[in-house]
Coordinates of C-alpha atoms and ligand atoms in Angstrom, one line a residue:
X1 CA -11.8 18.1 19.7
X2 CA -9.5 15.3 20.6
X3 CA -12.3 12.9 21.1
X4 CA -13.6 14.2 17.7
X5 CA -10.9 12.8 15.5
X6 CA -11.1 9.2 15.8
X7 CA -14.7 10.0 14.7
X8 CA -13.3 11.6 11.5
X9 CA -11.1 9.3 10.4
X10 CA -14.1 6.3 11.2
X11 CA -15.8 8.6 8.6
X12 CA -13.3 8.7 6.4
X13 CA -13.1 5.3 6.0
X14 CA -16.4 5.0 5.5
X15 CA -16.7 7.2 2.6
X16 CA -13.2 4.9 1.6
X17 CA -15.4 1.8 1.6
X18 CA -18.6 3.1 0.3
X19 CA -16.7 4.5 -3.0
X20 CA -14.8 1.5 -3.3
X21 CA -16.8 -1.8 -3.4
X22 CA -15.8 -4.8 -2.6
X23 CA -12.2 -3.9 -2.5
X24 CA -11.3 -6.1 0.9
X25 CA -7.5 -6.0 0.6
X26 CA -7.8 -2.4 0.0
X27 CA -10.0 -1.6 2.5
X28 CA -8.1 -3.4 5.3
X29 CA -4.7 -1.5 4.0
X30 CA -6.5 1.7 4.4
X31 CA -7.8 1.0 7.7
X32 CA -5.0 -0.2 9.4
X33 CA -2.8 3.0 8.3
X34 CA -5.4 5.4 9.2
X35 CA -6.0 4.1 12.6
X36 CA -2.7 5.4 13.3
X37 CA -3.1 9.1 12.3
X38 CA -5.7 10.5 15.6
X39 CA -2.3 12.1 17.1
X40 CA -1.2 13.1 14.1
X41 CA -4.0 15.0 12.8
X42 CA -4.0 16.9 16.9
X43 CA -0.4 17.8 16.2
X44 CA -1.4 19.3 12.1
X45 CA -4.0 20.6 12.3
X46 CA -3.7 21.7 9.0
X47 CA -3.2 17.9 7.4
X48 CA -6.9 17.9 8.4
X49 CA -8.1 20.9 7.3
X50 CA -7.0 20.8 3.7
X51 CA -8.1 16.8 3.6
X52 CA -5.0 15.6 3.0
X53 CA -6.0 11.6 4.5
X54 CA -9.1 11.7 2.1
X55 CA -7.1 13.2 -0.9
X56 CA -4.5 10.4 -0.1
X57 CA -7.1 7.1 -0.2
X58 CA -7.8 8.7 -3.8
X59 CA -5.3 7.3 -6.4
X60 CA -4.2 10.0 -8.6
X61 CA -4.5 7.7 -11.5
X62 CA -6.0 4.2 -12.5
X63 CA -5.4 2.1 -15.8
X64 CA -7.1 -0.8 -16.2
X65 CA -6.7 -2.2 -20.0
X66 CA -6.8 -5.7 -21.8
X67 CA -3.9 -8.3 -22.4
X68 CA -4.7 -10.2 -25.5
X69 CA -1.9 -12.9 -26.2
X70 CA -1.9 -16.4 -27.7
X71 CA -0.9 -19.3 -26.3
X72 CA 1.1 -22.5 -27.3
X73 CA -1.4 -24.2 -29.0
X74 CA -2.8 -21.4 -31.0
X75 CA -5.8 -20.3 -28.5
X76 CA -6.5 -16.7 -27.9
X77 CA -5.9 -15.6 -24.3
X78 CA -7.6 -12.3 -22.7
X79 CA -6.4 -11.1 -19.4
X80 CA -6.3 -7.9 -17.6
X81 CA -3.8 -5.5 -17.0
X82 CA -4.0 -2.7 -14.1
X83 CA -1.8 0.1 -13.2
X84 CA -2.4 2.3 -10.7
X85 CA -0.4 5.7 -10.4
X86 CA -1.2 6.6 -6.3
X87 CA 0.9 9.6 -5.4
X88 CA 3.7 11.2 -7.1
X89 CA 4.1 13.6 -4.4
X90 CA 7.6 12.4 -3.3
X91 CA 8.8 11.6 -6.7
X92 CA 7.4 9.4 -10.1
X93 CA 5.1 6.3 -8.9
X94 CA 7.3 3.7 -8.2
X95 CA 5.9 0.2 -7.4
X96 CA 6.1 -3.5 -8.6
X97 CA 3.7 -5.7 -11.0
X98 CA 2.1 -8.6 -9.9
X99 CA 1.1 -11.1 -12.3
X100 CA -0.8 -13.9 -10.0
X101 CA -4.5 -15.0 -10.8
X102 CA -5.8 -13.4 -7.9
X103 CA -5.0 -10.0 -8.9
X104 CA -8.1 -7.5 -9.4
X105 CA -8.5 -3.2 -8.7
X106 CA -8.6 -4.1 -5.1
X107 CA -5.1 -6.2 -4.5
X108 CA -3.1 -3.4 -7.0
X109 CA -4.9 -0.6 -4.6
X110 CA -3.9 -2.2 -1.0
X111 CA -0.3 -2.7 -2.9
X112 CA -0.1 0.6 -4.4
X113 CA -1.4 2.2 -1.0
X114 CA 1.4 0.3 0.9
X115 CA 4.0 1.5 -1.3
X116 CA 3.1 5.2 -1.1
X117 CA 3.9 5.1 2.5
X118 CA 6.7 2.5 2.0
X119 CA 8.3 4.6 -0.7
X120 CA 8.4 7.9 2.1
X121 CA 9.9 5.4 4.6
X122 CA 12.7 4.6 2.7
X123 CA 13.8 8.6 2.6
X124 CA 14.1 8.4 -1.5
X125 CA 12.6 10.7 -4.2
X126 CA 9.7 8.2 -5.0
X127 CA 6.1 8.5 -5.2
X128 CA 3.7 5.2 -5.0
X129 CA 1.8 2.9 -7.4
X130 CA 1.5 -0.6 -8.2
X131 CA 0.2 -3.2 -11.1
X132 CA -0.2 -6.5 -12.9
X133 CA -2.5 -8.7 -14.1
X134 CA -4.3 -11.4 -13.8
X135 CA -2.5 -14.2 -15.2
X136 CA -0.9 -17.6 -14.2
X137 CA 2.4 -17.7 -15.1
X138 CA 2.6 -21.6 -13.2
X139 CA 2.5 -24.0 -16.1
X140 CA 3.5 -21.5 -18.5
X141 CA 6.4 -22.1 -21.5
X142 CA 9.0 -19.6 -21.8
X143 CA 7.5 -18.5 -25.3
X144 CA 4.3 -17.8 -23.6
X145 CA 5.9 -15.6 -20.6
X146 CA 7.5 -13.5 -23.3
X147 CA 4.1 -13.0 -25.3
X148 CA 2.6 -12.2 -22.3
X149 CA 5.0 -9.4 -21.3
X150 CA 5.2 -7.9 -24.6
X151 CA 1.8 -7.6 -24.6
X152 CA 1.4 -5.7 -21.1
X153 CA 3.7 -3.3 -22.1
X154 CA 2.5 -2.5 -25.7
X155 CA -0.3 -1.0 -23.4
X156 CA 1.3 0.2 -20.3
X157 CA 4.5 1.8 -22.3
X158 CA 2.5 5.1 -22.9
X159 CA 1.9 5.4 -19.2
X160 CA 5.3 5.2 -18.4
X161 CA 8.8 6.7 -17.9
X162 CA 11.8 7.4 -16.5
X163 CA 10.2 10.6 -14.5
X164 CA 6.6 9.6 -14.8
X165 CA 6.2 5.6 -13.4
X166 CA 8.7 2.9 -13.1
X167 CA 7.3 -0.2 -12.4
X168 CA 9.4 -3.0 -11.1
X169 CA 8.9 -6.9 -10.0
X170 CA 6.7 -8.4 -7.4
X171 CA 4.7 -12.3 -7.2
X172 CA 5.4 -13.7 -10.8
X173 CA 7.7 -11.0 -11.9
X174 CA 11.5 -11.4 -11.8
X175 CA 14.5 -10.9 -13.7
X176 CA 13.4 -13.0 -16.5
X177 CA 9.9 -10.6 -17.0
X178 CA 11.6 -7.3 -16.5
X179 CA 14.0 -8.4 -19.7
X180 CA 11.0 -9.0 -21.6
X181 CA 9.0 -5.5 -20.5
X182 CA 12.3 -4.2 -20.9
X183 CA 13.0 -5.5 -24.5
X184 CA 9.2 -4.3 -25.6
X185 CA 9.9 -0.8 -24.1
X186 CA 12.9 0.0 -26.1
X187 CA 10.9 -1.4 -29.5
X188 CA 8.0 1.2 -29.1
X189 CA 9.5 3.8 -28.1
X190 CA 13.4 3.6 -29.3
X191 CA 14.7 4.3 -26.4
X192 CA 17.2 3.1 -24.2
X193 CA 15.9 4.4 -21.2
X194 CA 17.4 2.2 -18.5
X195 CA 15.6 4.3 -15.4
X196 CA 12.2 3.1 -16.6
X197 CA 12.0 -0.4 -14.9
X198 CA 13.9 -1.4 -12.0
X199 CA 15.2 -4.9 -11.4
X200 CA 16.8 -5.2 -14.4
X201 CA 19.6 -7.6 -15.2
X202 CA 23.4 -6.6 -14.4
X203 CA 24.9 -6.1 -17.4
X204 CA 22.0 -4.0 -19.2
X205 CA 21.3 -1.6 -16.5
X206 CA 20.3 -3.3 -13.2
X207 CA 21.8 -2.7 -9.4
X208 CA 24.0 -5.2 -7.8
X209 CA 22.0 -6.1 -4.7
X210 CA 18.7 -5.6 -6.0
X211 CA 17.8 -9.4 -6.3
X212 CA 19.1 -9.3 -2.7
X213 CA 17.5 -6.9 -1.2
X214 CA 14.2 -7.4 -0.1
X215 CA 15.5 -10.1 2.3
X216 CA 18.4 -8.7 3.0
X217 CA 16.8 -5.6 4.0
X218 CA 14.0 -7.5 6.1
X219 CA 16.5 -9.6 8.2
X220 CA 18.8 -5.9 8.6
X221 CA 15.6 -4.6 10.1
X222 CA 15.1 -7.8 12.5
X223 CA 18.6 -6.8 13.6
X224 CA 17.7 -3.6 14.1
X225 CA 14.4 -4.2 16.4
X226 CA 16.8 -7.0 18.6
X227 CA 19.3 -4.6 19.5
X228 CA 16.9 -1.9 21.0
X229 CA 16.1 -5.5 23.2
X230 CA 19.9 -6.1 23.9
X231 CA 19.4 -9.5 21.3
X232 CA 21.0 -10.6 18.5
X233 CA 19.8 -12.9 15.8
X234 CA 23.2 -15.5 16.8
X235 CA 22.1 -19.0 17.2
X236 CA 18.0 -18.0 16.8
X237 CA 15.5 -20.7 15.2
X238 CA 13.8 -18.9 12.5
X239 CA 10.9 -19.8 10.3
X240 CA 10.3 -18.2 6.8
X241 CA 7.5 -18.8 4.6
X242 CA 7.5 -18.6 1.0
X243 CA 10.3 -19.6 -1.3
X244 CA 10.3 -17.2 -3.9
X245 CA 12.9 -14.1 -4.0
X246 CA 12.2 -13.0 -1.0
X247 CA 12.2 -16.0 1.1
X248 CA 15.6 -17.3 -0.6
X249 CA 17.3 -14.3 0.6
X250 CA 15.7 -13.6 4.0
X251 CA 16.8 -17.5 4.2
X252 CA 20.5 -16.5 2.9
X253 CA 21.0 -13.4 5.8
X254 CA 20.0 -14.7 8.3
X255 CA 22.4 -18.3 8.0
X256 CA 24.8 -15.4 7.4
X257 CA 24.1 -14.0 11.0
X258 CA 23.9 -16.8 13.0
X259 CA 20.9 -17.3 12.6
X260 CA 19.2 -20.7 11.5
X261 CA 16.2 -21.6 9.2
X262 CA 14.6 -24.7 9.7
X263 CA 11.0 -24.4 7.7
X264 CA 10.0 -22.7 4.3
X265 CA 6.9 -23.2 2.1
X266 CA 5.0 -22.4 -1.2
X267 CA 1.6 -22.4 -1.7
X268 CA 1.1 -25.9 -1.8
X269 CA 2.3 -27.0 1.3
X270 CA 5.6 -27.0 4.0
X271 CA 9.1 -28.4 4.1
X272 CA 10.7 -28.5 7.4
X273 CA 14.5 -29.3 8.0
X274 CA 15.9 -29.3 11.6
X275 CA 19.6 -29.3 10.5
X276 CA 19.1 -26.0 8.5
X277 CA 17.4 -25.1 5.4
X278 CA 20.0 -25.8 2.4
X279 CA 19.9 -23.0 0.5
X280 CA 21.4 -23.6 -2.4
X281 CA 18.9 -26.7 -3.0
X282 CA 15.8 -24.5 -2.8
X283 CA 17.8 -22.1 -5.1
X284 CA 18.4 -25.2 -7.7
X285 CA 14.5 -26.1 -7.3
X286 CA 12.9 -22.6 -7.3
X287 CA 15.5 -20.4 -9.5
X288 CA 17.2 -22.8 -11.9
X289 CA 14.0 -25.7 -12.2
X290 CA 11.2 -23.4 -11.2
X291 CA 9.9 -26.7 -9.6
X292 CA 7.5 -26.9 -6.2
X293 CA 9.3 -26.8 -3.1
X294 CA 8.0 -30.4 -2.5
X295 CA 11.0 -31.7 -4.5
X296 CA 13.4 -30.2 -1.6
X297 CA 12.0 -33.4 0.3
X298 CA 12.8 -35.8 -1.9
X299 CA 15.9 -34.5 -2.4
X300 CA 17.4 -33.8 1.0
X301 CA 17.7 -36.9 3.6
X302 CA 15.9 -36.1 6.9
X303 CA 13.9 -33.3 6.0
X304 CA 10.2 -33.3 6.2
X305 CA 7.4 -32.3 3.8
X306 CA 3.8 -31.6 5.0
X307 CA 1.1 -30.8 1.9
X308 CA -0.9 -28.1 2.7
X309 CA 0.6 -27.7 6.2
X310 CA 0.7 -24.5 8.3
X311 CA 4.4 -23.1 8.7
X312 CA 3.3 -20.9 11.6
X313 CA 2.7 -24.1 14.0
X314 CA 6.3 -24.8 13.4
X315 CA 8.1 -23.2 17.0
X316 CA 10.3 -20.7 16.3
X317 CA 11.7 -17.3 18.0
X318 CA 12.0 -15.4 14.6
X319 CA 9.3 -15.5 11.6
X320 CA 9.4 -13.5 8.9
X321 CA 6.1 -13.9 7.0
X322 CA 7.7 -13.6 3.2
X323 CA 4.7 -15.2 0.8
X324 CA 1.7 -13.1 0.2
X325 CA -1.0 -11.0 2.0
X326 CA -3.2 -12.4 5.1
X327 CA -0.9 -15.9 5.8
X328 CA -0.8 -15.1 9.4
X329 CA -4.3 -14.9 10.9
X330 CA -5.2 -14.3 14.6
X331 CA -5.0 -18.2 15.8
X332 CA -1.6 -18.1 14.1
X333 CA -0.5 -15.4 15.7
X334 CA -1.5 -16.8 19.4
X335 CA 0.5 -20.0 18.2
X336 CA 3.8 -18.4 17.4
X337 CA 3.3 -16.1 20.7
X338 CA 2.8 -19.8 22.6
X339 CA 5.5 -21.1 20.9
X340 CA 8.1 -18.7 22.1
X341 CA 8.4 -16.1 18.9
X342 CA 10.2 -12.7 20.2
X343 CA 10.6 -11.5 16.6
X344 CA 8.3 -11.5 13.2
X345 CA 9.0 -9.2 10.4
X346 CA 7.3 -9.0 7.5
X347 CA 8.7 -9.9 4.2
X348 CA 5.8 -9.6 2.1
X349 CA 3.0 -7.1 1.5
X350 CA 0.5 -7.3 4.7
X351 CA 0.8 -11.1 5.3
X352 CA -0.8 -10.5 8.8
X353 CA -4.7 -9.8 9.2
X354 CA -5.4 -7.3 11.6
X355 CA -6.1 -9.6 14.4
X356 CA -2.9 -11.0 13.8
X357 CA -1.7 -7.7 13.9
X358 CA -3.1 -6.9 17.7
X359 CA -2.0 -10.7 19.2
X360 CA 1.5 -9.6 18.2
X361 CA 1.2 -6.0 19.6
X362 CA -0.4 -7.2 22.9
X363 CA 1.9 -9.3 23.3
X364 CA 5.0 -7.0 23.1
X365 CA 6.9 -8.9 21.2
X366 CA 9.2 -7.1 17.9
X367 CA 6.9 -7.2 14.9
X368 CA 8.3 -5.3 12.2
X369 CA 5.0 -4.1 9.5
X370 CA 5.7 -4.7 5.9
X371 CA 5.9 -0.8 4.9
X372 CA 9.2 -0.9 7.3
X373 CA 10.3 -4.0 7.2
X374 CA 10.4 -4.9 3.5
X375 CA 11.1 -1.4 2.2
X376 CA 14.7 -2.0 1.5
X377 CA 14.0 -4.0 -2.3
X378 CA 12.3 -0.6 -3.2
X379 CA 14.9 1.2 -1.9
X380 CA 17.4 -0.7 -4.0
X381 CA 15.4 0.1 -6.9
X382 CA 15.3 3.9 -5.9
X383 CA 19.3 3.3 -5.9
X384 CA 19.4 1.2 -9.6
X385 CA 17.3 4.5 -10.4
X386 CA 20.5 6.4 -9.6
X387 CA 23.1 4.9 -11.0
X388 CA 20.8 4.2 -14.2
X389 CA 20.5 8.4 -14.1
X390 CA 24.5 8.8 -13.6
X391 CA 25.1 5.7 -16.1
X392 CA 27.3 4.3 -13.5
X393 CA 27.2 0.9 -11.5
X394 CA 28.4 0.7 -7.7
X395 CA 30.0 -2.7 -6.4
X396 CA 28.4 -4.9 -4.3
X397 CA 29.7 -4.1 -1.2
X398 CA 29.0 -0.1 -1.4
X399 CA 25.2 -0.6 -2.6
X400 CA 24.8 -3.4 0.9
X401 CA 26.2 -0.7 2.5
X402 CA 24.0 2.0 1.5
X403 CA 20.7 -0.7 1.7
X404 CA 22.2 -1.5 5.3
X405 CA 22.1 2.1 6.4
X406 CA 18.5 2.7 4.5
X407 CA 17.1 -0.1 6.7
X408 CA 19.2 1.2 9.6
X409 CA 17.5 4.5 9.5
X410 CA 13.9 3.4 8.9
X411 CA 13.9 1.4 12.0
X412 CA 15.5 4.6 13.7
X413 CA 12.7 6.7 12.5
X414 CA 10.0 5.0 13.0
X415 CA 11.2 3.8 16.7
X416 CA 11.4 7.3 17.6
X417 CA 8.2 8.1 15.9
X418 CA 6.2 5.4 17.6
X419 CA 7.9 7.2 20.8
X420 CA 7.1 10.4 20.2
X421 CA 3.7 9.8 19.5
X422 CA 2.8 7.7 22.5
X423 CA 3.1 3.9 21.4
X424 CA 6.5 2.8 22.0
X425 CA 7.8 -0.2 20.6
X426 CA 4.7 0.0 17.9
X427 CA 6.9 -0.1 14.4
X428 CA 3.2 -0.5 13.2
X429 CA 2.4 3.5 14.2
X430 CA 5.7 4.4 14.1
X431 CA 5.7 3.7 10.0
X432 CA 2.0 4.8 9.6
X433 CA 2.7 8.1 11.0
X434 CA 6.5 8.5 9.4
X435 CA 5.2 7.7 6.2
X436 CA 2.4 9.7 6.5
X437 CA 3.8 12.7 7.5
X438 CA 6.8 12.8 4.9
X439 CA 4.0 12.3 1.9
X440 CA 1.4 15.0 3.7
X441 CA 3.8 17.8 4.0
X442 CA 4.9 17.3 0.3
X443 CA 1.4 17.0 -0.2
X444 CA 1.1 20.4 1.4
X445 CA 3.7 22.5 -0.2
X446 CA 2.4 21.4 -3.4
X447 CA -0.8 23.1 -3.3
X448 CA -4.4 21.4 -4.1
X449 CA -3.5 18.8 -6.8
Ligands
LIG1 N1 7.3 -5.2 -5.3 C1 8.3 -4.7 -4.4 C2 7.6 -4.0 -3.2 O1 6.6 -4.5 -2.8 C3 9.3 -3.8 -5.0 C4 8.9 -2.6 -5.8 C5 10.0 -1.9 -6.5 O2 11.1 -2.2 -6.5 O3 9.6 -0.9 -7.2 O4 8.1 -3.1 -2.6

C-alpha cells in the first residue's frame, strides 16, 4: 500500500494538469504541496478515501468578469478581472488582489492555492482565495488608478463580504487601492462594513502593523529557523530583492536586529550598497515618488546600480526572496549555496522554482517556503478582521506582539511537523502537511461539500 501512494498522488496531479491547461504557476503550486502528503495519506487513511487532495485542487468558486474603464485621454480600456473563492473550510476566502499585466486563471489559482494552506498555517478562522486583474498600474495617473478600482469592484462587490470573501492587497495593490475598492463598496451597497477588505487605512478601519507585517513577519520567522541552529541574525549580510512593501519592511527588521542589507531590486535591475541599504531613501523613492529604484543610485554616494543585474550573485548569508514568483532558479540557488547563504526565506509568493527548491534542501541550509514564511501580513489581516468585528483598534506594540507570537508558532508547528513526519529541518513538508491537515479535517467534519 505504501509504495501505492506516491502513485496516487502522481495521478492526481495528472488529472490536476489535464483539467487545467496551460496553468504553469498553478500546476507547479499544486505539485510541490502534494509531493509532501505520501505520509500523510498512510497516517489518514480516511483523507484518502473521501478524496479530500482532489476535492482541494478544485476551487470552490471562480469569477472571471470584465473591467471596462476609460483612460486619461478619453480611450476605452478593457481588462480582466478574476476572483477565485478556493476553500472556505476554515473560515470566508481570504486572499489579496494582484493587479500586474501578467495576471491570468493560472497565477490567481497557484496564489489562491498558496493561501488556502497559508491561511491554516497561520491558526486563524480563514479560508483561501485570491484575485486581480490584468492591468498595469506603472505609468498610470492617480485619476486612472481610482477608475480602475471602482470599476473592479462595481463587479466583484456582489461576491463579497464581511463573512463571505475579503480580499486584501498584493503586487500593485496598497493602501491607496484598498481606499478606492473601499470607497466603491460602501456606494453600492451602503454599508460601512469595515471587515470586508483588509489593509485598510488607520483611521477608517485598518490594523496598526498591517503595512508592516509581511516583512516583519518574514524576518521573525528567519529568527525563528536561526535559533533551532544556535544563530542569530546580529551582524549577518543579508540580500533582499524587491522594493515594494514587502521588501521595505523585511529591509526595516532586519537593520532592527542586527542585521544588515546591502542589495535590493525592482524589476528593472539591482542597487547594491555595502554600507547598508538606507531605508528611508528607498521609502522616499518607492512610497512617496513611486519612482524606479534606479534613482537610489543617483541619489546615494558610493552605492552601485546594475540594470537588469541578478541580486542572487550578490554574496550574502541571509536572502529573503521578496519580489514575485520563480526569481530564484536552480543556478541561483547553487550560487547563493557557493556564496556562503545559511538562511533564505521567502517573502513573496513561490519566488523559488522547484529546482531551486531541492539545491537549498540538499544542501541543508534554513529555507523558510512562502506559505510559512510570509504568512504573517495575512495573519495581520485575520487580526484587522477582529478588531473591525469588535470596532476596536489595538496599539502598535500589542498587534507586533500577537504577529510576533503568530510567526513564533508557525515555525514551531511546522518544525515539529517536518519531524514527526520524517524530514527534519524541511519547513517545506513541515507547512505542506500542517496546512494540509488543519484544512482536511475541517474538510472532514463538514461532510461532502
Ligand atoms: N497578498 C498577501 C498574501 O500573499 C496578503 C493577503 C491578505 O492579507 O489577505 O498573503
Amino acid at each position: 500500500m505504501n509504495r501505492a501512494l506516491p502513485e496516487a498522488i502522481a495521478a492526481i496531479f495528472q488529472q490536476v494538469k489535464a483539467r487545467n491547461p496551460g496553468e504553469d504557476e498553478f500546476h507547479q503550486a499544486v505539485k510541490e504541496v502534494i509531493e509532501s502528503l505520501g505520509p500523510v495519506l498512510v497516517k489518514y487513511p480516511e483523507f484518502a478515501e473521501h478524496k479530500i487532495i482532489e476535492r482541494i485542487c478544485e476551487p470552490e468558486r471562480q469569477i472571471i468578469f470584465r473591467v471596462p474603464w476609460q483612460d486619461d485621454r478619453g480611450e476605452v480600456q478593457i481588462n480582466r478581472g478574476f476572483r477565485v473563492e478556493f476553500n472556505s473550510a476554515l473560515g470566508p476566502y481570504k486572499g489579496g488582489l494582484r493587479f500586474h499585466p501578467s495576471v491570468y486563471l493560472g497565477i490567481v489559482k497557484f496564489l489562491g492555492f498558496e493561501q488556502v494552506f497559508k491561511n491554516a498555517l497561520t491558526g486563524m478562522p480563514i479560508g483561501g482565495g485570491k484575485g486581480g486583474a490584468d492591468f498595469d498600474p506603472k505609468g498610470r495617473s492617480e485619476g486612472e488608478i481610482m477608475r480602475f478600482c471602482q470599476s473592479f469592484m462595481t463587479e466583484l462587490h456582489r461576491h463579497i463580504g464581511e463573512y463571505t470573501d475579503v480580499p486584501a492587497g498584493d503586487i500593485g495593490v496598497g493602501g491607496r487601492e484598498i481606499g478606492y475598492l473601499f470607497g466603491q463598496y460602501k456606494r453600492l451597497t451602503n454599508r460601512y462594513e469595515s471587515g470586508v477588505l483588509t489593509g485598510k487605512g488607520i483611521g477608517w478601519g485598518g490594523s496598526l502593523v498591517r503595512t508592516e507585517a509581511t516583512g516583519y513577519g518574514a524576518v521573525y520567522f528567519v529568527r525563528e529557523m536561526l535559533k533551532v541552529r544556535r544563530d542569530s541574525l546580529e551582524g549577518k549580510i543579508c540580500v533582499v530583492s524587491g522594493s515594494g512593501n514587502v521588501a521595505i519592511y523585511t529591509m526595516e527588521k532586519l537593520a532592527e536586529m542586527g542585521a544588515k542589507v546591502i542589495a535590493c531590486s525592482d524589476s528593472q535591475g539591482v542597487v547594491i550598497d555595502e554600507q547598508g541599504i538606507d531605508l528611508d531613501l528607498v521609502k522616499q523613492i518607492k512610497e512617496v515618488e513611486r519612482r524606479r529604484i534606479a534613482d537610489y543610485a543617483t541619489r546615494r554616494q558610493g552605492a552601485r546600480y546594475l540594470p537588469g543585474g541578478n541580486i542572487w550573485s550578490v554574496p550574502c548569508q541571509v536572502a529573503m526572496p521578496s519580489a514575485t514568483q520563480n526569481e530564484i532558479n536552480g543556478k541561483d540557488a547553487r550560487t547563493l549555496v557557493r556564496n556562503g547563504c545559511i538562511a533564505v526565506a521567502e517573502g513573496a509568493n513561490m519566488p523559488t522554482t522547484p529546482e531551486g527548491i531541492r539545491v537549498f534542501v540538499d544542501a541543508g541550509i534554513a529555507f523558510g517556503p512562502g506559505k510559512a514564511a510570509n504568512a504573517g501580513g495575512v495573519a495581520t489581516s485575520a487580526l484587522e478582521m477582529q478588531q473591525n468585528a469588535s470596532r476596536d483598534s489595538w496599539t502598535f506594540e500589542f498587534t507586533e506582539r500577537k504577529l510576533d507570537s503568530i510567526m513564533t508558532g508557525i515555525h514551531a508547528a511546522t518544525w515539529e511537523t517536518a519531524e514527526e513526519f520524517g524530514a527534519p529541518g524541511n519547513y517545506v513538508v513541515g507547512a505542506n502537511i500542517t496546512g494540509f491537515i488543519r484544512v482536511a479535517r475541517a474538510m472532514l467534519a463538514l461532510g461532502l461539500i
